[in-house]
Short mmCIF file of C-alpha atoms in Angstrom, two decimals:
data_model
loop_
_atom_site.label_atom_id
_atom_site.label_comp_id
_atom_site.label_asym_id
_atom_site.label_seq_id
_atom_site.Cartn_x
_atom_site.Cartn_y
_atom_site.Cartn_z
CA UNK P 533 -3.04 62.90 48.51
CA UNK P 534 -0.83 61.02 46.14
CA UNK P 535 -1.91 60.13 42.67
CA UNK P 536 -3.53 56.70 42.41
CA UNK P 537 -2.10 54.66 39.57
CA UNK P 538 -4.69 53.06 37.33
CA UNK P 539 -4.30 49.31 36.96
CA UNK P 540 -2.53 48.24 33.81
CA UNK P 541 -4.69 45.90 31.73
CA UNK P 542 -3.14 42.50 31.16
CA UNK P 543 -3.40 41.17 27.63
CA UNK P 544 -4.04 37.47 27.40
CA UNK P 545 -3.04 35.65 24.27
CA UNK P 546 -5.66 33.27 23.03
CA UNK P 547 -4.63 29.72 23.75
CA UNK P 548 -3.87 27.68 20.68
CA UNK P 549 -6.23 24.82 20.45
CA UNK P 550 -4.40 21.54 19.99
CA UNK P 551 -5.78 19.20 17.38
CA UNK P 552 -6.88 15.84 18.78
CA UNK P 553 -4.69 12.86 18.01
CA UNK P 554 -6.06 10.39 15.50
CA UNK P 555 -5.32 6.77 14.70
CA UNK P 556 -2.15 6.53 12.54
CA UNK P 557 -3.43 3.60 10.47
CA UNK P 558 -1.49 0.42 9.78
CA UNK P 559 2.26 0.06 9.31
CA UNK P 560 1.86 -1.25 5.76
CA UNK P 561 0.17 1.99 4.67
CA UNK P 562 3.09 4.29 5.57
CA UNK P 563 4.34 4.65 1.98
CA UNK P 564 1.01 4.03 0.22
CA UNK P 565 0.28 7.64 -0.78
CA UNK P 566 3.64 7.91 -2.48
CA UNK P 567 3.44 4.50 -4.16
CA UNK P 568 -0.02 5.20 -5.59
CA UNK P 569 1.49 8.00 -7.68
CA UNK P 570 3.87 5.65 -9.52
CA UNK P 571 2.63 3.71 -12.57
CA UNK P 572 2.38 -0.08 -12.41
CA UNK P 573 4.49 -2.12 -14.81
CA UNK P 574 2.61 -3.23 -17.92
CA UNK P 575 3.50 -5.63 -20.71
CA UNK P 576 1.48 -7.59 -23.23
CA UNK P 577 -2.28 -7.37 -23.59
CA UNK P 578 -4.70 -7.70 -20.69
CA UNK P 579 -8.50 -7.91 -20.62
CA UNK P 580 -10.28 -7.41 -17.27
CA UNK P 581 -14.03 -7.92 -16.90
CA UNK P 582 -15.67 -6.96 -13.59
CA UNK P 583 -19.20 -8.15 -12.86
CA UNK P 584 -21.18 -7.08 -9.78
CA UNK P 585 -23.64 -9.85 -8.95
CA UNK P 586 -25.12 -8.21 -5.85
CA UNK P 587 -24.34 -5.62 -3.19
CA UNK P 588 -22.10 -8.21 -1.49
CA UNK P 589 -20.66 -10.31 -4.31
CA UNK P 590 -18.41 -9.49 -7.28
CA UNK P 591 -16.44 -11.59 -9.77
CA UNK P 592 -13.55 -10.64 -12.06
CA UNK P 593 -12.17 -12.38 -15.14
CA UNK P 594 -8.63 -11.49 -16.23
CA UNK P 595 -6.96 -12.70 -19.43
CA UNK P 596 -3.28 -11.78 -19.85
CA UNK P 597 -1.39 -12.46 -23.07
CA UNK P 598 2.26 -11.89 -22.20
CA UNK P 599 5.21 -11.27 -24.50
CA UNK P 600 7.78 -12.13 -21.80
CA UNK P 601 6.37 -14.98 -19.72
CA UNK P 602 3.47 -17.39 -19.99
CA UNK P 603 -0.03 -16.18 -20.74
CA UNK P 604 -2.57 -16.77 -18.00
CA UNK P 605 -6.19 -16.54 -16.91
CA UNK P 606 -7.33 -15.45 -13.44
CA UNK P 607 -10.73 -15.84 -11.84
CA UNK P 608 -11.31 -13.60 -8.81
CA UNK P 609 -14.24 -13.52 -6.40
CA UNK P 610 -14.93 -10.98 -3.65
CA UNK P 611 -17.52 -11.09 -0.90
CA UNK P 612 -18.17 -8.03 1.28
CA UNK P 613 -20.23 -8.15 4.47
CA UNK P 614 -22.78 -5.75 5.93
CA UNK P 615 -20.61 -4.02 8.55
CA UNK P 616 -19.12 -0.96 6.84
CA UNK P 617 -16.72 1.29 8.77
CA UNK P 618 -15.81 3.58 5.88
CA UNK P 619 -16.38 3.84 2.12
CA UNK P 620 -13.38 1.54 1.58
CA UNK P 621 -13.71 -0.79 4.59
CA UNK P 622 -16.38 -3.42 5.18
CA UNK P 623 -16.33 -6.64 7.20
CA UNK P 624 -16.17 -9.51 6.79
CA UNK P 625 -14.35 -9.59 3.45
CA UNK P 626 -13.44 -12.75 1.55
CA UNK P 627 -11.21 -12.62 -1.54
CA UNK P 628 -10.14 -15.55 -3.68
CA UNK P 629 -8.07 -15.69 -6.87
CA UNK P 630 -7.20 -18.79 -8.91
CA UNK P 631 -5.25 -18.90 -12.17
CA UNK P 632 -5.10 -21.27 -15.10
CA UNK P 633 -2.13 -23.10 -13.55
CA UNK P 634 -4.12 -24.09 -10.47
CA UNK P 635 -2.44 -21.67 -8.05
CA UNK P 636 -4.72 -20.12 -5.44
CA UNK P 637 -4.49 -16.95 -3.39
CA UNK P 638 -7.14 -16.34 -0.72
CA UNK P 639 -7.54 -13.97 2.19
CA UNK P 640 -10.16 -13.26 4.81
CA UNK P 641 -10.60 -10.07 6.85
CA UNK P 642 -12.85 -9.99 9.88
CA UNK P 643 -13.68 -7.45 12.58
CA UNK P 644 -13.64 -9.45 15.82
CA UNK P 645 -14.38 -6.43 18.02
CA UNK P 646 -14.72 -2.70 17.52
CA UNK P 647 -10.95 -2.19 17.70
CA UNK P 648 -9.59 -5.64 16.78
CA UNK P 649 -9.14 -6.79 13.18
CA UNK P 650 -7.91 -10.16 11.97
CA UNK P 651 -6.67 -11.38 8.61
CA UNK P 652 -5.78 -14.81 7.26
CA UNK P 653 -3.88 -15.32 3.99
CA UNK P 654 -3.32 -18.61 2.15
CA UNK P 655 -1.38 -19.13 -1.05
CA UNK P 656 -0.75 -22.30 -3.02
CA UNK P 657 1.42 -23.04 -6.02
CA UNK P 658 -0.51 -25.72 -7.84
CA UNK P 659 -0.93 -28.45 -5.17
CA UNK P 660 1.69 -27.15 -2.72
CA UNK P 661 1.11 -24.63 0.09
CA UNK P 662 3.67 -21.83 -0.01
CA UNK P 663 2.16 -19.24 2.36
CA UNK P 664 -0.14 -19.30 5.37
CA UNK P 665 -0.24 -16.12 7.38
CA UNK P 666 -2.32 -14.84 10.30
CA UNK P 667 -2.58 -11.19 11.38
CA UNK P 668 -4.10 -9.49 14.40
CA UNK P 669 -4.41 -5.72 14.63
CA UNK P 670 -5.47 -3.50 17.55
CA UNK P 671 -6.43 0.08 16.70
CA UNK P 672 -6.62 2.56 19.56
CA UNK P 673 -7.57 6.21 19.52
CA UNK P 674 -4.00 7.30 18.74
CA UNK P 675 -2.02 4.08 18.20
CA UNK P 676 -1.97 0.82 16.22
CA UNK P 677 -0.37 -2.50 17.21
CA UNK P 678 -0.10 -5.45 14.82
CA UNK P 679 1.18 -9.00 15.24
CA UNK P 680 1.76 -11.34 12.27
CA UNK P 681 2.59 -15.05 12.18
CA UNK P 682 3.98 -16.24 8.87
CA UNK P 683 4.25 -19.90 7.85
CA UNK P 684 4.14 -21.35 11.39
CA UNK P 685 5.19 -25.01 11.35
CA UNK P 686 5.30 -26.94 14.61
CA UNK P 687 6.90 -30.06 13.11
CA UNK P 688 9.88 -28.28 11.54
CA UNK P 689 9.98 -25.65 14.32
CA UNK P 690 9.99 -22.73 11.93
CA UNK P 691 8.06 -19.47 12.09
CA UNK P 692 8.22 -15.81 11.09
CA UNK P 693 6.91 -13.28 13.62
CA UNK P 694 6.43 -9.62 12.69
CA UNK P 695 5.36 -6.98 15.23
CA UNK P 696 4.39 -3.41 14.31
CA UNK P 697 3.56 -0.42 16.49
CA UNK P 698 2.64 3.15 15.54
CA UNK P 699 1.95 6.03 17.93
CA UNK P 700 0.62 9.49 17.04
CA UNK P 701 2.86 11.93 18.92
CA UNK P 702 1.27 15.09 17.51
CA UNK P 703 -1.37 15.74 14.89
CA UNK P 704 1.38 15.76 12.24
CA UNK P 705 3.98 13.34 13.60
CA UNK P 706 3.78 9.55 13.97
CA UNK P 707 6.56 7.37 15.42
CA UNK P 708 6.76 3.60 15.47
CA UNK P 709 8.80 0.53 14.85
CA UNK P 710 8.90 -2.95 13.38
CA UNK P 711 10.49 -6.14 14.66
CA UNK P 712 10.92 -9.22 12.50
CA UNK P 713 11.90 -12.54 14.08
CA UNK P 714 12.47 -15.70 12.05
CA UNK P 715 13.36 -19.19 13.13
CA UNK P 716 14.06 -22.35 11.18
CA UNK P 717 16.34 -25.36 11.68
CA UNK P 718 19.90 -24.08 11.97
CA UNK P 719 19.03 -20.42 11.70
CA UNK P 720 17.51 -17.78 13.96
CA UNK P 721 17.57 -14.00 13.84
CA UNK P 722 15.74 -10.72 14.36
CA UNK P 723 15.60 -7.34 12.61
CA UNK P 724 14.41 -4.07 14.15
CA UNK P 725 13.25 -1.11 12.07
CA UNK P 726 12.25 2.39 13.23
CA UNK P 727 9.67 4.47 11.39
CA UNK P 728 8.63 8.12 11.39
CA UNK P 729 5.79 9.83 9.53
CA UNK P 730 5.56 13.63 9.39
CA UNK P 731 2.79 15.12 7.28
CA UNK P 732 3.32 13.05 4.11
CA UNK P 733 7.04 12.23 4.53
CA UNK P 734 7.93 8.74 5.77
CA UNK P 735 11.25 7.28 6.92
CA UNK P 736 12.12 3.69 7.84
CA UNK P 737 15.59 2.93 9.23
CA UNK P 738 16.77 -0.53 10.14
CA UNK P 739 19.71 -2.91 10.16
CA UNK P 740 19.15 -3.80 6.51
CA UNK P 741 18.96 -0.24 5.22
CA UNK P 742 16.59 2.69 4.92
CA UNK P 743 13.42 3.55 3.02
CA UNK P 744 12.22 7.13 2.68
CA UNK P 745 9.35 8.63 0.70
CA UNK P 746 7.71 12.01 0.24
CA UNK P 747 4.30 12.78 -1.22
CA UNK P 748 2.98 16.19 -2.27
CA UNK P 749 -0.34 17.17 -3.78
CA UNK P 750 0.25 20.39 -5.70
CA UNK P 751 -3.40 20.86 -6.71
CA UNK P 752 -6.41 18.87 -7.82
CA UNK P 753 -4.64 17.82 -11.02
CA UNK P 754 -0.98 17.25 -10.06
CA UNK P 755 0.53 14.88 -7.47
CA UNK P 756 4.21 13.99 -7.07
CA UNK P 757 6.12 11.41 -5.07
CA UNK P 758 9.80 10.80 -4.32
CA UNK P 759 11.16 7.50 -3.01
CA UNK P 760 14.64 6.50 -1.79
CA UNK P 761 15.69 2.97 -0.86
CA UNK P 762 19.11 1.97 0.49
CA UNK P 763 20.10 -1.67 1.05
CA UNK P 764 23.22 -2.12 3.17
CA UNK P 765 23.50 -5.83 2.45
CA UNK P 766 23.49 -5.45 -1.34
CA UNK P 767 25.32 -2.11 -1.17
CA UNK P 768 22.68 -0.64 -3.47
CA UNK P 769 20.74 2.62 -3.39
CA UNK P 770 17.89 3.57 -5.71
CA UNK P 771 16.05 6.83 -6.18
CA UNK P 772 12.73 7.26 -7.99
CA UNK P 773 10.53 10.20 -8.91
CA UNK P 774 6.89 9.72 -9.87
CA UNK P 775 4.01 12.00 -10.74
CA UNK P 776 0.32 11.77 -11.48
CA UNK P 777 -1.66 14.11 -13.72
CA UNK P 778 -5.45 14.09 -13.54
CA UNK P 779 -7.53 15.51 -16.40
CA UNK P 780 -11.13 15.12 -15.22
CA UNK P 781 -12.62 16.97 -18.20
CA UNK P 782 -11.00 14.47 -20.56
CA UNK P 783 -11.57 11.50 -18.18
CA UNK P 784 -7.83 10.77 -18.29
CA UNK P 785 -5.14 9.95 -15.72
CA UNK P 786 -1.42 9.84 -16.54
CA UNK P 787 1.28 8.43 -14.25
CA UNK P 788 5.00 8.66 -14.98
CA UNK P 789 8.29 7.69 -13.34
CA UNK P 790 12.02 8.27 -13.57
CA UNK P 791 14.53 6.41 -11.40
CA UNK P 792 18.27 6.19 -10.81
CA UNK P 793 18.52 2.95 -12.85
CA UNK P 794 17.90 5.01 -15.99
CA UNK P 795 14.38 3.69 -16.29
CA UNK P 796 11.54 5.88 -17.54
CA UNK P 797 7.93 4.89 -17.99
CA UNK P 798 4.36 6.01 -18.06
CA UNK P 799 0.80 4.72 -18.06
CA UNK P 800 -2.16 6.56 -19.57
CA UNK P 801 -5.69 5.62 -18.48
CA UNK P 802 -8.72 6.81 -20.41
CA UNK P 803 -12.36 6.25 -19.45
CA UNK P 804 -14.99 6.05 -22.15
CA UNK P 805 -18.23 7.35 -20.63
CA UNK P 806 -21.08 6.48 -20.72
CA UNK P 807 -19.66 3.01 -21.36
CA UNK P 808 -18.16 1.24 -18.30
CA UNK P 809 -14.87 0.82 -20.15
CA UNK P 810 -11.36 2.01 -19.25
CA UNK P 811 -8.41 1.79 -21.63
CA UNK P 812 -4.81 1.80 -20.38
CA UNK P 813 -1.60 2.09 -22.39
CA UNK P 814 1.84 1.84 -20.80
CA UNK P 815 5.46 1.89 -21.94
CA UNK P 816 8.71 1.44 -19.99
CA UNK P 817 12.30 1.85 -21.16
CA UNK P 818 15.45 0.89 -19.25
CA UNK P 819 18.34 2.77 -20.85
CA UNK P 820 20.97 0.99 -18.76
CA UNK P 821 19.89 -2.54 -19.78
CA UNK P 822 18.54 -1.46 -23.18
CA UNK P 823 15.14 -3.05 -22.51
CA UNK P 824 11.79 -1.80 -23.69
CA UNK P 825 8.33 -3.23 -23.11
CA UNK P 826 4.83 -1.87 -23.48
CA UNK P 827 1.37 -3.02 -22.54
CA UNK P 828 -2.27 -2.42 -23.31
CA UNK P 829 -5.27 -3.26 -21.16
CA UNK P 830 -9.05 -3.01 -21.39
CA UNK P 831 -11.11 -2.88 -18.20
CA UNK P 832 -14.85 -3.49 -18.45
CA UNK P 833 -17.07 -2.82 -15.46
#
């Protein structure tokens, strides 16, 4: 009898488990991680006092003594509702800010349904309305669609319509686009922009130019961000590098920047525990225009 061959065992590779797709967030947050690394411009002296009146209500007083423009005072109120989706999101939310010149900025955010969010924004300059805007956002399991109406006016037949859409293709890649349509007497046009988000790199390409950013967290103390903006209409391209250094043992945060316009700057924030006080000192120098300004702020609460 012939020899019987033993069956050859078949090795099966373990299937790689695909990560579930998540909601990509809103279109306006594409470059937020990178922008949060850069320091905010400071000049003059600013005093900010935050007062929490209850678990839903908070007021803020801001006094700004400027060395460049006019000094001002702002009174801000914030109301937060009971429905909390995350540590940073609660509905409804009402925010109002009025300055010493009589200008008002107000916005309202409301959760109409589990996946539908609305926002209304109003802005006045003294007694004249300059902005009235209405947003509607639909958040699916792996996509986000937003529609915005800006300054709609039936009498003058003018309106600005902005549509956003983001789709999670993989767990690390998001694709989407933006369309802006504006209409006013004697003028009408539209602009289309494409967007891509991979890990923490974001790219927007449209008719008017391109906007790219990259964010990297090296460790718990160091974060860096790179931003590139190209405007085809103005024939101008800018490049900026920013970084953030956290020193938790010293209760300090430092943010710095360097851009292609020969501008360097930095802001140092220092908390003074156990007091609810934060001190901030910033300085910015533009070598090309030979301009220098600095600022100091005190935040209480």
